[in-house]
Coordinates of C-alpha atoms in Angstrom, one line a residue:
Chain A
X273 CA 0.0 0.0 0.0
X274 CA 1.1 3.6 -0.7
X275 CA 1.5 5.4 2.6
X276 CA 1.5 9.1 3.2
X277 CA 4.2 10.8 5.3
X278 CA 1.8 10.7 8.2
X279 CA 1.1 7.0 7.8
X280 CA 4.8 6.2 7.5
X281 CA 5.3 8.0 10.8
X282 CA 2.5 6.2 12.4
X283 CA 3.9 2.9 11.2
X284 CA 7.3 3.8 12.5
X285 CA 5.9 4.3 16.0
X286 CA 6.2 8.1 16.1
X287 CA 2.5 8.3 17.2
X288 CA 2.8 5.5 19.7
X289 CA 2.9 1.8 19.9
X290 CA -0.9 1.3 19.6
X291 CA -1.2 3.5 16.5
X292 CA 1.7 1.6 14.8
X293 CA 0.1 -1.8 15.8
X294 CA -3.3 -0.7 14.5
X295 CA -1.9 0.6 11.2
X296 CA 0.2 -2.5 10.6
X297 CA -3.0 -4.6 11.1
X298 CA -4.9 -2.4 8.7
X299 CA -2.2 -2.8 6.1
X300 CA -2.4 -6.6 6.3
X301 CA -6.1 -6.4 5.6
X302 CA -5.7 -3.7 2.9
X303 CA -3.1 -5.7 1.0
X304 CA -5.4 -8.8 1.0
X305 CA -8.0 -6.7 -0.9
X306 CA -5.4 -4.9 -3.1
X307 CA -6.1 -1.5 -1.5
X308 CA -3.7 1.1 -3.0
X309 CA -3.9 3.5 -0.1
X310 CA -5.8 4.6 3.0
X311 CA -8.9 6.9 3.1
X312 CA -9.4 9.2 6.1
X313 CA -12.6 8.6 8.0
X314 CA -14.9 10.8 10.0
X315 CA -16.6 8.2 12.2
X316 CA -16.3 4.6 13.3
X317 CA -18.8 2.2 14.8
X318 CA -17.5 -0.9 16.5
X319 CA -18.7 -4.2 17.9
X320 CA -17.2 -5.0 21.2
X321 CA -18.7 -7.2 23.9
X322 CA -17.5 -10.0 26.1
X323 CA -19.8 -12.6 24.5
X324 CA -18.1 -12.3 21.1
X325 CA -14.6 -11.3 22.1
X326 CA -14.0 -13.5 25.1
X327 CA -11.0 -13.2 27.4
X328 CA -8.5 -12.8 24.6
X329 CA -10.4 -9.8 23.2
X330 CA -10.7 -8.3 26.7
X331 CA -6.9 -8.7 27.1
X332 CA -6.3 -7.2 23.8
X333 CA -8.4 -4.1 24.7
X334 CA -6.5 -3.9 28.0
X335 CA -3.2 -4.1 26.2
X336 CA -4.3 -1.4 23.7
X337 CA -5.4 0.9 26.6
X338 CA -2.1 0.4 28.4
X339 CA -0.2 1.4 25.3
X340 CA -2.0 4.7 25.3
X341 CA -4.5 4.0 22.5
X342 CA -6.9 6.8 22.0
X343 CA -9.4 7.2 19.1
X344 CA -8.9 10.2 17.0
X345 CA -12.3 10.3 15.4
X346 CA -15.7 9.7 17.1
X347 CA -16.2 6.0 17.7
X348 CA -19.4 4.5 18.9
X349 CA -20.3 1.0 20.0
X350 CA -22.7 -1.5 18.8
X351 CA -25.3 -3.4 20.9
X352 CA -23.8 -5.4 23.7
X353 CA -24.5 -8.7 25.4
X354 CA -26.0 -7.6 28.7
X355 CA -28.5 -5.1 30.0
X356 CA -27.1 -4.8 33.5
X357 CA -30.6 -4.2 35.0
X358 CA -31.8 -7.6 33.8
X359 CA -28.6 -9.7 33.9
X360 CA -29.4 -11.5 37.1
X361 CA -33.0 -12.2 36.2
X362 CA -31.9 -13.6 32.9
X363 CA -29.4 -15.8 34.7
X364 CA -26.3 -14.3 33.0
X365 CA -22.9 -15.2 34.4
X366 CA -21.8 -12.8 37.1
X367 CA -18.2 -13.2 36.2
X368 CA -18.8 -12.5 32.5
X369 CA -21.0 -9.5 33.4
X370 CA -18.1 -8.1 35.5
X371 CA -15.8 -8.5 32.5
X372 CA -18.3 -6.7 30.3
X373 CA -18.1 -3.7 32.7
X374 CA -14.3 -3.8 32.5
X375 CA -14.5 -4.0 28.8
X376 CA -16.7 -0.9 28.7
X377 CA -14.2 0.9 30.9
X378 CA -11.3 0.1 28.6
X379 CA -13.3 1.4 25.6
X380 CA -14.2 4.6 27.4
X381 CA -10.6 5.1 28.4
X382 CA -9.7 4.9 24.7
X383 CA -12.1 7.7 23.9
X384 CA -14.9 5.4 22.6
X385 CA -18.4 6.6 23.1
X386 CA -20.3 3.5 24.3
X387 CA -23.7 4.1 22.8
X388 CA -24.5 0.4 22.7
X389 CA -26.8 0.5 19.7
X390 CA -27.0 -1.2 16.4
X391 CA -29.2 1.6 15.0
X392 CA -26.7 4.4 15.3
X393 CA -27.8 5.4 11.8
X394 CA -31.3 6.2 13.3
X395 CA -30.3 7.6 16.6
X396 CA -26.7 8.8 16.8
X397 CA -24.9 9.8 13.5
X398 CA -26.1 10.1 9.9
X399 CA -23.1 10.4 7.5
X400 CA -23.7 12.3 4.3
X401 CA -23.4 11.3 0.6
X402 CA -19.8 10.3 -0.1
X403 CA -18.6 10.5 3.5
X404 CA -16.1 7.8 4.4
X405 CA -16.7 6.0 7.7
X406 CA -15.7 2.6 9.2
X407 CA -18.8 0.9 10.6
X408 CA -20.0 -2.5 11.8
X409 CA -22.4 -4.2 12.4
X410 CA -23.5 -5.2 9.0
X411 CA -26.9 -3.6 9.3
X412 CA -25.3 -0.2 10.0
X413 CA -23.0 -0.7 7.0
X414 CA -25.7 -1.5 4.5
X415 CA -27.8 1.4 5.7
X416 CA -24.9 3.8 5.5
X417 CA -23.9 2.8 2.0
X418 CA -27.4 2.4 0.6
X419 CA -29.6 5.0 2.2
X420 CA -27.1 7.8 3.1
X421 CA -24.7 7.2 0.2
X422 CA -21.9 7.2 2.7
X423 CA -19.0 4.8 2.1
X424 CA -17.9 1.9 4.4
X425 CA -17.1 -1.7 4.3
X426 CA -18.0 -4.3 6.9
X427 CA -15.6 -3.3 9.7
X428 CA -15.3 -5.9 12.4
X429 CA -14.6 -4.9 16.0
X430 CA -10.9 -4.9 15.8
X431 CA -10.9 -3.3 12.4
X432 CA -13.3 -0.5 13.4
X433 CA -11.3 0.2 16.6
X434 CA -8.1 0.3 14.5
X435 CA -9.8 2.7 12.2
X436 CA -10.8 4.9 15.1
X437 CA -7.2 4.9 16.4
X438 CA -5.5 5.7 13.1
X439 CA -8.4 7.8 11.7
X440 CA -8.3 5.9 8.4
X441 CA -9.2 2.7 6.7
X442 CA -7.9 0.8 3.7
X443 CA -9.5 2.1 0.5
X444 CA -11.1 -1.0 -1.0
X445 CA -14.6 -2.4 -1.5
X446 CA -17.5 0.1 -1.1
X447 CA -15.1 3.1 -0.7
X448 CA -14.5 2.7 -4.5
X449 CA -17.0 3.8 -7.1
X450 CA -16.7 0.5 -9.1
X451 CA -18.1 -1.6 -6.3
X452 CA -21.1 0.6 -5.6
X453 CA -22.9 -0.1 -8.9
X454 CA -25.8 -2.5 -9.1
X455 CA -25.0 -6.0 -10.1
X456 CA -28.5 -7.6 -10.4
X457 CA -32.0 -6.4 -10.8
X458 CA -34.9 -7.3 -8.6
X459 CA -38.5 -6.5 -9.6
X460 CA -40.9 -6.3 -6.7
X461 CA -44.5 -6.9 -7.6
X462 CA -46.4 -6.9 -4.3
X463 CA -47.3 -4.7 -1.4
X464 CA -44.9 -4.9 1.5
X465 CA -47.2 -4.2 4.5
X466 CA -45.1 -5.2 7.4
X467 CA -41.5 -5.0 8.6
X468 CA -41.3 -8.7 8.2
X469 CA -42.3 -8.4 4.5
X470 CA -39.3 -6.1 4.0
X471 CA -37.1 -8.5 5.8
X472 CA -38.4 -11.3 3.7
X473 CA -37.6 -9.4 0.5
X474 CA -34.1 -9.0 1.8
X475 CA -33.9 -12.7 2.6
X476 CA -35.0 -13.7 -0.9
X477 CA -32.6 -11.3 -2.6
X478 CA -29.8 -12.1 -0.2
X479 CA -30.1 -15.8 -0.6
X480 CA -30.2 -15.4 -4.4
X481 CA -26.6 -14.1 -4.5
X482 CA -24.6 -14.7 -1.4
X483 CA -21.8 -12.3 -2.2
X484 CA -20.4 -9.3 -0.4
X485 CA -19.9 -7.5 -3.7
X486 CA -23.4 -8.3 -5.1
X487 CA -25.5 -5.1 -5.1
X488 CA -29.2 -5.6 -5.8
X489 CA -31.2 -2.9 -7.5
X490 CA -34.9 -3.0 -6.5
X491 CA -37.6 -1.5 -8.6
X492 CA -41.4 -1.7 -8.6
X493 CA -42.0 -0.6 -5.0
X494 CA -45.5 0.8 -4.7
X495 CA -44.8 3.5 -2.2
X496 CA -42.0 5.3 -0.4
X497 CA -40.5 3.1 2.2
X498 CA -39.9 4.3 5.8
X499 CA -36.6 4.3 7.6
X500 CA -37.6 1.2 9.6
X501 CA -38.6 -0.7 6.5
X502 CA -35.3 0.1 4.9
X503 CA -33.6 -1.0 8.1
X504 CA -35.2 -4.4 8.0
X505 CA -34.5 -4.8 4.2
X506 CA -30.9 -4.0 4.7
X507 CA -30.4 -6.1 7.8
X508 CA -31.8 -9.1 5.9
X509 CA -29.7 -8.6 2.8
X510 CA -26.6 -8.3 5.0
X511 CA -27.6 -11.4 7.0
X512 CA -28.7 -13.8 4.2
X513 CA -26.5 -12.4 1.4
X514 CA -23.6 -10.9 3.3
X515 CA -24.3 -7.9 1.2
X516 CA -23.1 -4.4 2.0
X517 CA -25.2 -2.2 -0.3
X518 CA -28.4 -2.0 -2.3
X519 CA -30.3 0.5 -4.4
X520 CA -33.9 1.3 -4.8
X521 CA -34.7 3.1 -7.9
X522 CA -36.1 6.5 -7.2
X523 CA -35.5 6.2 -3.5
X524 CA -31.8 5.8 -2.6
X525 CA -29.4 8.5 -3.5
X526 CA -27.2 6.7 -6.0
X527 CA -30.1 5.3 -7.9
X528 CA -32.2 8.1 -9.4
X529 CA -32.9 5.8 -12.3
X530 CA -32.0 2.3 -13.4
X531 CA -29.2 3.3 -15.7
X532 CA -27.5 5.3 -13.0
X533 CA -27.9 2.5 -10.4
X534 CA -26.1 0.1 -12.8
X535 CA -23.6 2.6 -14.2
X536 CA -24.9 1.9 -17.7
X537 CA -27.5 -0.1 -19.5
X538 CA -29.4 -2.2 -16.9
X539 CA -29.4 -6.0 -17.2
X540 CA -32.6 -8.0 -17.5
X541 CA -34.3 -8.6 -14.2
X542 CA -32.7 -11.6 -12.4
X543 CA -35.4 -12.0 -9.8
X544 CA -39.1 -11.2 -9.5
X545 CA -40.7 -11.2 -6.1
X546 CA -44.5 -11.2 -5.6
X547 CA -46.9 -12.2 -2.9
X548 CA -46.5 -15.9 -3.7
X549 CA -42.8 -15.7 -3.0
X550 CA -43.4 -13.9 0.3
X551 CA -46.1 -16.4 1.3
X552 CA -43.8 -19.3 0.5
X553 CA -41.2 -18.0 2.9
X554 CA -43.7 -17.7 5.8
X555 CA -45.0 -21.1 5.1
X556 CA -41.6 -22.6 5.1
X557 CA -41.0 -22.5 8.8
X558 CA -41.5 -25.5 11.0
X559 CA -44.6 -25.0 13.2
X560 CA -45.2 -28.7 14.0
X561 CA -44.9 -27.6 17.6
X562 CA -47.1 -24.5 17.6
X563 CA -46.2 -23.5 21.1
X564 CA -45.2 -19.9 21.6
X565 CA -43.0 -19.5 24.7
X566 CA -40.7 -16.9 23.3
X567 CA -41.5 -14.0 21.1
X568 CA -38.7 -11.5 20.3
X569 CA -38.7 -8.1 18.7
X570 CA -35.0 -7.4 18.2
X571 CA -32.1 -7.6 15.7
X572 CA -32.0 -4.7 14.9
X573 CA -33.0 -2.7 18.0
X574 CA -36.4 -1.0 17.7
X575 CA -36.8 2.6 16.8
X576 CA -39.1 4.9 18.7
X577 CA -41.8 4.4 16.1
X578 CA -41.5 0.6 16.3
X579 CA -41.9 0.9 20.0
X580 CA -44.9 3.1 19.6
X581 CA -46.5 0.7 17.1
X582 CA -45.8 -2.3 19.4
X583 CA -47.2 -0.5 22.4
X584 CA -50.4 0.1 20.5
X585 CA -50.7 -3.5 19.7
X586 CA -50.2 -4.7 23.3
X587 CA -52.2 -2.0 24.9
X588 CA -54.7 -3.4 27.4
X589 CA -53.6 -7.0 26.7
X590 CA -51.6 -9.5 28.7
X591 CA -48.9 -11.8 27.4
X592 CA -50.0 -15.5 27.6
X593 CA -48.9 -17.3 30.7
X594 CA -45.8 -19.3 29.9
X595 CA -44.8 -17.0 27.0
X596 CA -41.9 -14.6 27.4
X597 CA -41.7 -11.5 25.1
X598 CA -38.6 -9.5 24.7
X599 CA -38.0 -6.1 23.0
X600 CA -34.6 -4.6 22.6
X601 CA -33.8 -1.0 21.9
X602 CA -31.2 1.7 22.3
X603 CA -31.0 4.1 25.2
X604 CA -32.2 7.0 23.1
X605 CA -35.5 5.5 21.9
X606 CA -36.0 3.9 25.4
X607 CA -35.8 7.3 27.1
X608 CA -38.2 8.8 24.6
X609 CA -40.5 5.8 24.8
X610 CA -40.4 5.9 28.6
X611 CA -41.4 9.6 28.6
X612 CA -44.2 9.0 26.1
X613 CA -45.6 6.0 28.1
X614 CA -45.0 3.4 25.5
X615 CA -42.7 1.3 27.7
X616 CA -45.2 1.4 30.6
X617 CA -47.8 0.0 28.2
X618 CA -45.5 -2.8 27.1
X619 CA -44.5 -3.6 30.7
X620 CA -48.1 -3.7 31.8
X621 CA -48.7 -6.3 29.1
X622 CA -45.9 -8.4 30.4
X623 CA -43.3 -7.5 27.8
X624 CA -39.6 -7.3 28.9
X625 CA -37.7 -4.3 27.5
X626 CA -33.9 -4.7 27.3
X627 CA -31.7 -1.6 26.6
X628 CA -28.4 -1.5 24.8
X629 CA -28.5 -5.1 23.7
X630 CA -29.6 -7.2 20.8
X631 CA -31.2 -10.5 21.7
X632 CA -28.9 -12.8 19.6
X633 CA -25.8 -11.3 21.3
X634 CA -27.0 -12.0 24.9
X635 CA -24.4 -13.6 27.0
X636 CA -25.2 -17.2 28.0
X637 CA -28.1 -17.4 25.5
X638 CA -27.8 -21.1 24.8
X639 CA -28.0 -21.9 28.5
X640 CA -30.9 -19.4 28.8
X641 CA -32.7 -21.3 26.1
X642 CA -32.2 -24.7 27.8
X643 CA -33.1 -23.3 31.2
X644 CA -36.4 -21.8 30.0
X645 CA -37.3 -24.7 27.8
X646 CA -37.5 -22.4 24.8
X647 CA -37.9 -24.3 21.5
X648 CA -39.6 -21.9 19.1
X649 CA -38.3 -18.4 18.7
X650 CA -40.9 -16.2 16.9
X651 CA -40.0 -12.9 15.5
X652 CA -40.8 -10.3 12.9
X653 CA -37.1 -9.9 12.2
X654 CA -35.8 -11.9 9.2
X655 CA -32.3 -11.2 10.4
X656 CA -32.9 -12.5 13.9
X657 CA -34.4 -15.8 12.8
X658 CA -31.3 -16.3 10.6
X659 CA -28.5 -15.2 12.8
X660 CA -29.4 -17.0 16.0
X661 CA -29.1 -20.5 14.5
X662 CA -26.0 -21.6 16.4
X663 CA -28.0 -21.4 19.7
X664 CA -30.3 -24.1 18.3
X665 CA -33.7 -22.3 18.4
X666 CA -36.4 -23.4 16.0
X667 CA -36.9 -19.9 14.5
X668 CA -40.2 -18.8 12.9
X669 CA -40.6 -15.5 11.0
X670 CA -44.0 -14.0 11.2
X671 CA -45.5 -10.6 10.5
X672 CA -45.8 -8.2 13.5
X673 CA -49.5 -8.8 14.1
X674 CA -48.9 -12.6 14.1
X675 CA -46.0 -12.2 16.5
X676 CA -48.2 -10.2 18.9
X677 CA -51.0 -12.8 18.5
X678 CA -48.6 -15.6 19.3
X679 CA -47.5 -13.7 22.4
X680 CA -51.1 -13.2 23.6
X681 CA -52.4 -16.7 22.8
X682 CA -49.3 -18.9 23.3
X683 CA -49.6 -20.3 19.9
X684 CA -47.9 -19.5 16.6
X685 CA -50.3 -17.9 14.1
X686 CA -49.9 -16.8 10.6
X687 CA -49.5 -18.2 7.2
X688 CA -49.1 -21.8 8.2
X689 CA -51.4 -22.0 11.2
Chain B
X75 CA 0.8 -39.6 5.2
X76 CA 3.6 -40.7 2.8
X77 CA 1.1 -42.9 1.0
X78 CA -1.0 -40.0 -0.1
X79 CA -0.8 -38.9 -3.7
X80 CA -1.0 -35.4 -5.0
X81 CA -4.3 -35.1 -6.8
X82 CA -4.7 -31.5 -7.6
X83 CA -3.5 -27.9 -6.9
X84 CA -5.8 -24.9 -6.7
X85 CA -4.9 -21.4 -7.4
X86 CA -6.5 -18.8 -5.1
X87 CA -7.1 -15.2 -5.8
X88 CA -6.1 -13.7 -2.4
X89 CA -4.4 -15.1 0.7
X90 CA -3.3 -14.0 4.1
X91 CA -1.4 -15.9 6.8
X92 CA 1.3 -18.5 7.1
X93 CA 1.9 -21.7 5.2
X94 CA -0.2 -24.5 6.8
X95 CA -1.1 -28.1 6.5
X96 CA -4.1 -30.1 7.7
X97 CA -7.0 -32.3 6.9
X98 CA -9.9 -30.9 4.9
X99 CA -13.4 -30.3 6.1
X100 CA -15.6 -29.4 3.1
X101 CA -19.0 -27.7 3.2
X102 CA -21.3 -26.8 0.4
X103 CA -22.9 -24.3 2.7
X104 CA -21.4 -21.0 3.7
X105 CA -20.1 -20.2 7.2
X106 CA -20.2 -17.6 10.0
X107 CA -18.9 -18.2 13.5
X108 CA -21.9 -16.3 14.8
X109 CA -24.6 -18.1 12.8
X110 CA -23.3 -21.6 12.7
X111 CA -20.6 -22.3 15.3
X112 CA -20.7 -23.1 19.0
X113 CA -17.7 -21.0 20.0
X114 CA -17.2 -22.9 23.2
X115 CA -16.8 -26.4 21.6
X116 CA -15.8 -25.7 18.0
X117 CA -18.8 -27.7 16.7
X118 CA -21.1 -26.5 14.0
X119 CA -24.4 -26.4 15.8
X120 CA -26.8 -24.6 13.5
X121 CA -29.7 -27.0 12.9
X122 CA -29.6 -28.2 9.3
X123 CA -26.2 -26.8 8.4
X124 CA -24.4 -29.1 6.0
X125 CA -21.7 -29.7 8.6
X126 CA -24.0 -29.8 11.7
X127 CA -22.3 -31.8 14.4
X128 CA -18.8 -31.6 12.8
X129 CA -15.9 -29.9 14.5
X130 CA -13.8 -27.3 12.7
X131 CA -11.0 -27.5 15.2
X132 CA -7.6 -27.9 13.5
X133 CA -9.2 -28.5 10.2
X134 CA -8.7 -26.7 6.9
X135 CA -12.2 -25.7 6.2
X136 CA -13.6 -25.1 2.7
X137 CA -16.7 -22.9 2.4
X138 CA -18.2 -21.5 -0.8
X139 CA -19.4 -18.3 0.9
X140 CA -19.2 -16.2 4.0
X141 CA -22.4 -15.5 5.9
X142 CA -23.3 -12.3 7.7
X143 CA -21.8 -10.9 9.8
X144 CA -19.5 -8.7 11.9
X145 CA -18.7 -11.2 14.7
X146 CA -15.8 -13.0 13.1
X147 CA -13.5 -10.1 13.8
X148 CA -13.5 -10.9 17.5
X149 CA -14.7 -14.5 17.3
X150 CA -11.7 -15.8 15.3
X151 CA -9.1 -14.6 17.8
X152 CA -11.3 -15.9 20.6
X153 CA -11.6 -19.4 19.3
X154 CA -7.9 -19.3 18.5
X155 CA -7.1 -18.4 22.1
X156 CA -9.4 -21.3 23.2
X157 CA -7.5 -23.7 20.8
X158 CA -10.7 -24.2 18.9
X159 CA -9.7 -22.5 15.6
X160 CA -9.4 -24.2 12.2
X161 CA -5.9 -24.2 10.7
X162 CA -7.2 -22.4 7.7
X163 CA -10.3 -21.1 6.1
X164 CA -10.6 -21.5 2.3
X165 CA -13.5 -19.5 0.9
X166 CA -14.9 -19.3 -2.6
X167 CA -16.2 -15.9 -1.8
X168 CA -15.7 -14.2 1.5
X169 CA -16.3 -10.8 3.1
X170 CA -14.0 -8.3 4.8
X171 CA -14.9 -9.4 8.3
X172 CA -13.6 -12.9 7.8
X173 CA -10.4 -11.5 6.5
X174 CA -10.1 -9.0 9.3
X175 CA -10.7 -11.7 11.9
X176 CA -8.4 -14.2 10.4
X177 CA -5.6 -11.6 10.0
X178 CA -6.1 -10.5 13.6
X179 CA -6.1 -14.1 14.9
X180 CA -3.2 -15.4 12.8
X181 CA -5.5 -17.9 10.9
X182 CA -4.6 -18.5 7.3
X183 CA -7.4 -17.5 4.9
X184 CA -7.8 -17.6 1.2
X185 CA -10.5 -16.4 -1.2
X186 CA -11.3 -17.5 -4.8
X187 CA -10.3 -20.8 -6.2
X188 CA -9.5 -22.3 -9.6
X189 CA -10.6 -25.0 -10.2
X190 CA -13.7 -25.2 -8.0
X191 CA -12.5 -26.6 -4.7
X192 CA -15.9 -28.2 -4.0
X193 CA -15.5 -30.3 -7.1
X194 CA -12.0 -31.5 -6.1
X195 CA -11.5 -31.7 -2.4
X196 CA -13.1 -34.3 -0.1
X197 CA -13.3 -34.5 3.7
X198 CA -10.0 -35.7 5.2
X199 CA -7.9 -35.0 2.1
X200 CA -4.5 -33.6 3.2
X201 CA -4.3 -30.0 2.3
X202 CA -1.2 -27.7 2.1
X203 CA -1.6 -24.0 1.7
X204 CA 1.1 -21.7 0.5
X205 CA -0.3 -18.2 0.8
X206 CA 2.7 -16.5 -0.7
X207 CA 2.4 -18.5 -3.9
X208 CA -1.5 -18.4 -3.6
X209 CA -1.5 -22.2 -4.1
X210 CA -3.3 -25.0 -2.4
X211 CA -2.1 -28.6 -2.9
X212 CA -4.4 -31.5 -2.3
X213 CA -3.2 -35.0 -1.4
X214 CA -5.3 -38.2 -1.0

């Protein structure tokens, strides 16, 4: 890679050991992808929690801190693995929770702003068209690239932290014009009435081309999508297809028309998605055991408007005995929803609200599943029902109303019921 | 091992890490340490995964694609520290997180293959990876 004078000085250790170490690591990654140089960034968003990083990651952070590492651009954190107010009730390990607190202290000492949210793009920072950032998780990345027209690759925890420490990231992938053009065309020929429908659209297009550099171009949408709908579409594309960008003709900023989205003559449609395709997805889940003991609204965290909509659905109702319902959100939406009475409504119905976490990241989740006898996990998040597989839930995607009905009746409802 | 015959060599598009040798574990389904792996045992636990119940520990794992996901960046060094890591990850198509995680953990990783590894390599073949030469040699 071609290094500037500043970067050469960083690599030589003139800006401290931690900076040199971070830049050397970034160079290894950049060279793999054939990056010619670095691009300065304005913002980083990193995953860092004890469930995923373990003792070795905690030791790494401690080592970085002791070497004087300090982020030089604003760095925020993704959802973490424990809401400390609920850790004991959920049976999470005290020792691991203590480590999580040490981990947070390390990050804050390195000038990281521990926001603990996977919807930073809705609640914390909205980069503008062409702005280079270094974000993870994947839902944040695909939203930044697609909806804002900002530029970022998937940046894992260590990579985003390194970017925060050096203030730059290798210039490859979605930082380059050539990777931002559409690669296949998807015609949508149905109404998308629920967040789960948008996630299902993302699942279908994602599974069609499991490739980081595949960029679907959607056309045919019958109305302007909301931010929450684009959130669920992007999260599903990133989850099922490992994709980092999409276009919607006439909606997203780099797709005013088909030709612009593709950077030239558009190809023939590769995929057509109508109501029958959506229905087949919902019908494909195993509901041979229709019991609903766990309903989860999470992955990604809920926005204020999602919390409001959910509170309206649960108002005056009670969760069925034996069923547990979880909602996860960030601190910002939680504060607003508390002030507006939405959380009180949800709690009165028997819903548990977790802050600063995402359900699939929860520390000790497999043990939690066994202890509670959870088999089915019912959710309106296409991402969640895909990502949580290693914990051996039987996951069932349903529209939001069907999820609420399952929570209230103790039985899975919906397309296959 | 001396009785094994060289049956093929694959050229890869990109590689990171040190030369490594081990036994193949081949999947026709993609992989993510978050989606598919019990990171406390090294077993693939996602119900229905093509390798469900198999261990990736010390294997040279062949996957056509990467799934998801941002977790590999921390998960790979974590499983390496727990002695549960594969010796190498050989992807048809991967994503940056897998590369970032492998580079951080010191796990050899390659992307792109010619010819198609899934048509050539079988479970328990002996595999030697030379990242500098971007070559993978298969012995059976």
